[in-house]
Structure formats: C-alpha cells, structure tokens
C-alpha cells in the first residue's frame, strides 16, 4: 500500500529564487484527494533549466498506481454525475477564487521547473484561470433544446458527461494546458486523470491541492506521472472514454491513432511553424516590437510563438532593425527583475536548437543575430540561448522545415502579398498566422485566404480567449481539427448528446390498433 503524506499548503510557501533546494522532495501522485508517494522503481530527475540544479524526482507511476487512479475516478463518477449542475458550479467558483489566491505560488513553480519568467508564468496561470472562470457559466452553456415535434409529442436534447477522461500535457504551459481540461471536464460531470509533463508537473500538483480545497469530491481529479509508458496505459485503459492531448506531432499522431483505434474520443493539438507576413505599409514600430516579443518571449517555447517572418517587398531590409530590438531583451533567470526571457527546457533542447542554427549557416542563410554561447553572468550552468535571427532563409532549408521551439526567428523574403500567402499556405503546419499592415483590404484578403487556424491582424499571438475555441489547422491538429479545445467545441468534446422523444396523451384518445410504419410525426 502506498504511503500518503501532505504537502505545503500555505500560499506563502513557494520559491522566489533559483537557489539550490537543499533537500529536493519527490513529486507525489494525487489519488482520491490524497497526495500519494509512488513505489516506482524508475524516476525522472527534474532540473531547474536556469541552473541545472535538481528540483525534484518525478515517478514513472506503476501500473497498479495508475489503475488505482482510474478506479478512484470510476468510483467517483456516478455521484459526481448526479451532483446538481448548480453544486458543481459552486465548486468551480471556489476553485477560481483559490487559483487567484495562489496565483504567485503557481507561477513560481512554473518559473522554477519550466524556466519562463515570473511575469510570463503569471500569464500562463491567467490564461488557464480564464478557462475556469468561463466554465462557471456552465448553467447557461449546457442547456439543451426542445421542440414539440408532433401533437402531444416533444423531443429534448441533453448533454451528459462521458465518464472518466484523461489529459496528457506538454511542458510549455504547465498551468494553462491542464486548465484547458480540468474545469470544463469536471463542471460537465466527468472525472479526470491528468498526466502532466514529466518535465514540470509542479503546477498541476498545486491545482490538485486547490481542487480538493474547493470541494471537488475524492476521485474527481487524479494525477499520475510518467512518460511513454504512462501514456500507453491511458491509451489502452478501457475505462477512459476521451483523451485530450497537447504536444508534439511525434507523440500526438501516435496518441491520436492508438486512442482512436481503441474507440476513444481524442482532441489533439500538435506542433507549429507560425508565419507572420509583414507589409511595407504597416506601423513599423508596432510590428517590430510585436514580432520581437512574440518570437523571443518564453524563449520561443510557445506553440503560438512567431517563428517565421515573411518579409514582403522592401521590408526585406528590416531584419537588422529587428535585431536591434531583440538585442535589448534581457535573458536571465526567470525570478530576476526585468528578465524578458529565460532558458530553454533542457541541455538537449539547447543543443538541438544550436544544431538547427548551424544547419542554416551551412545551407547558406545569414545569421543576423546569433544567440549561441550567450549566458547571464549569475547563471553559468543554465540552458541558455539568446534571441537569434536568421535571414535569407529558403523553403528547402532544415531550419524552415522543422519546428525549432526556441528563441530563433527565421526570415524569408517574397516580392508580393500573393507570394506571402502562397508560401504560408504551402507550409504543412497551420496553427497561427499574422499579418502586419495598415490596409483593411490587405488584411481582409489575408484573413480569407490564409490556411491557419488562428489569424492575427496586427496581433502577433492571436490565441483566442475561452469564449472562443483554440482552432488549429492542417498538421497542427490531429484528426482534421474536429475536436478543438475549450469554448463551445470544448464543452461538446466532454459531453455525450442524448435526445429524448416523449408522448403524453390521455388513454382514451390513443388508437386501439398498432401502427407499423416508420413514425414520421407528421
Ligand atoms: P511532447 O510531445 O514531447 O510531450 C507531450 C506529452 O506527450 C508529455 O506528457 C509526454 O510525456 C508525452 N510523450 C512524449 N513523447 C511521447 C511518446 N513517444 N509516446 C507517448 N507519449 C509521449 O511535447 P513537449 O515537448 O512537452 O511540448 C512541446 C510541443 O507541444 C511543441 O511541438 C508545441 O508546438 C506543442 N504544443 C502545441 C500546442 C497547441 O495548442 N497546438 C500547445 C502547446 C504545445
């Protein structure tokens, strides 16, 4: 039997610096509203990306532990489904209030484990919190439809929870992405298994603590840990009805196929190569600042990072000016005042990014700004790579074909808007795309013709708020993007439709002879 222990619960107990933790505490699981120590024999060391100091060890949860989490969720489901929507809404209100109260603590965990700056980590939490806030409106969102389809007969539609659902999360938004699932799935009456990224599960663990405090009954939210084996367990576990995945194409395409083959619903948001077309008539100052922020913020580790610049016409000469703006950004430990970007997630990620920059050089591109070898004085051991701008890139280069997922902006030149649209549409990814122009006609054409899920007009990172849905396109979503995250489609994903047709007529008015033809209600 696994031992249970408590965890820090005061909002004031959280790290505020990258100092070495003297005695790192192993990450626990969360089952039945209890923090549970794993009996795993395999553990993943988690290092602070700014220092490479050990922060914690994350277990590869055992098959028995993962099964126990699913059983807990299964056991909790009937009563949670039967709990009134008003009662579930009340718990969601409390959950929202607690996330706000623990906002800094959640952000600190993200800065320590993921590396992004504290201000950016607060944004990570806020974007997830907004999903929870929107989920509080469930009482008007989940209503069905009704029509009197014939005399004394009506059809009503309902949305019912699916049962146990699971989320498999990436490293880059440790609070926002678990919160794309937890609020909507639970407020609809489902119970959940969350597998956070093994690289930064801390924020999810805090969310679990807050969920229990908010009044979620035991078993409604459970957390297991691990990598590929834990994922395979989720994909093959018959009790799990639906899977929400966010992450790379490599993992996501496999997950989509295997889970679908097992009869599960899957929503899967994958990788990206977000292009931005810059027109000569744009507000140059706004465009350069917006592009620099969106390319290098979070060290480029956002699925909506602006990683590819399409310089139209005379804007081909703007790369050096952009480099001047990028040079002004401060790369530092995320807890440091004024830090604009932190490290990348791991030494392996840094090496991969550096290799991609080297490949661009070899294949004939121009390195306008080189972030290789840069490091802040105070943190010599982190996974540092400064803002990098590569100009004169062409479509056949490796740095264009691969998602870099680091603070690297590749720039391609095209003569006209038509060429820009063609280039962007030829790319296999279609997550986000932006255009900078002062012309309404140009913007409208771009918006209509571009094949990307999320379009920004003078907006570099057009991630929709939760009253809309996150609408990737092409290779950036699995399954053709039918099941998108949050908004109305998110609610549909976590519910099963049921229609009820009823007939109420006084007995003496009902015919005494059976009718055998297909009923048409006419
Ligand atoms: P990742 O695919 O490596 O990991 C995501 C999850 O999948 C993790 O929980 C991990 O344990 C699991 N996983 C990894 N490899 C696996 C395998 N071989 N088999 C089974 N499971 C596996 O992704 P990441 O590096 O954590 O995140 C970065 C990626 O996520 C980028 O490609 C980024 O574009 C993408 N992303 C997309 C969105 C979006 O909404 N489109 C949002 C955030 C991140």
Short mmCIF file of C-alpha atoms in Angstrom, two decimals, residues 7-8 28-36 91 95 98-99 102 105-106 174-175 178-179 182 192 194 196 201-225:
data_model
loop_
_atom_site.label_atom_id
_atom_site.label_comp_id
_atom_site.label_asym_id
_atom_site.label_seq_id
_atom_site.Cartn_x
_atom_site.Cartn_y
_atom_site.Cartn_z
CA UNK A 7 2.08 18.81 1.01
CA UNK A 8 2.83 22.51 1.51
CA UNK A 28 3.81 12.68 -5.47
CA UNK A 29 0.68 11.48 -7.26
CA UNK A 30 -2.82 12.61 -6.35
CA UNK A 31 -5.49 9.95 -5.96
CA UNK A 32 -8.78 10.12 -4.04
CA UNK A 33 -7.95 13.67 -2.92
CA UNK A 34 -4.75 12.44 -1.27
CA UNK A 35 -1.12 13.02 -2.14
CA UNK A 36 0.38 9.59 -2.61
CA UNK A 91 -17.21 24.30 -6.51
CA UNK A 95 -11.66 26.73 -7.48
CA UNK A 98 -8.31 29.67 -4.92
CA UNK A 99 -6.33 29.80 -8.17
CA UNK A 102 -2.39 31.02 -5.17
CA UNK A 105 2.69 30.27 -5.98
CA UNK A 106 1.60 28.55 -9.19
CA UNK A 174 2.29 23.82 -17.05
CA UNK A 175 -0.85 25.59 -15.72
CA UNK A 178 -4.13 21.25 -17.62
CA UNK A 179 -6.70 24.03 -17.13
CA UNK A 182 -9.91 20.29 -15.63
CA UNK A 192 -10.36 13.07 -14.70
CA UNK A 194 -4.26 14.16 -15.63
CA UNK A 196 1.26 16.45 -16.56
CA UNK A 201 4.37 18.68 -13.01
CA UNK A 202 4.53 21.12 -10.05
CA UNK A 203 1.75 23.47 -11.15
CA UNK A 204 -0.65 20.57 -11.73
CA UNK A 205 0.08 19.30 -8.21
CA UNK A 206 -0.82 22.70 -6.77
CA UNK A 207 -4.01 22.75 -8.87
CA UNK A 208 -4.92 19.35 -7.40
CA UNK A 209 -4.48 20.66 -3.87
CA UNK A 210 -6.69 23.66 -4.71
CA UNK A 211 -9.31 21.42 -6.33
CA UNK A 212 -9.62 19.38 -3.15
CA UNK A 213 -9.87 22.57 -1.08
CA UNK A 214 -12.54 23.92 -3.43
CA UNK A 215 -14.70 20.90 -2.63
CA UNK A 216 -14.22 18.50 -5.53
CA UNK A 217 -15.09 15.09 -4.06
CA UNK A 218 -12.34 12.42 -3.89
CA UNK A 219 -11.72 10.80 -7.28
CA UNK A 220 -12.98 13.64 -9.47
CA UNK A 221 -9.39 14.72 -10.17
CA UNK A 222 -6.46 12.31 -10.08
CA UNK A 223 -2.86 12.80 -11.15
CA UNK A 224 -0.44 10.18 -12.41
CA UNK A 225 3.09 10.68 -13.70
#
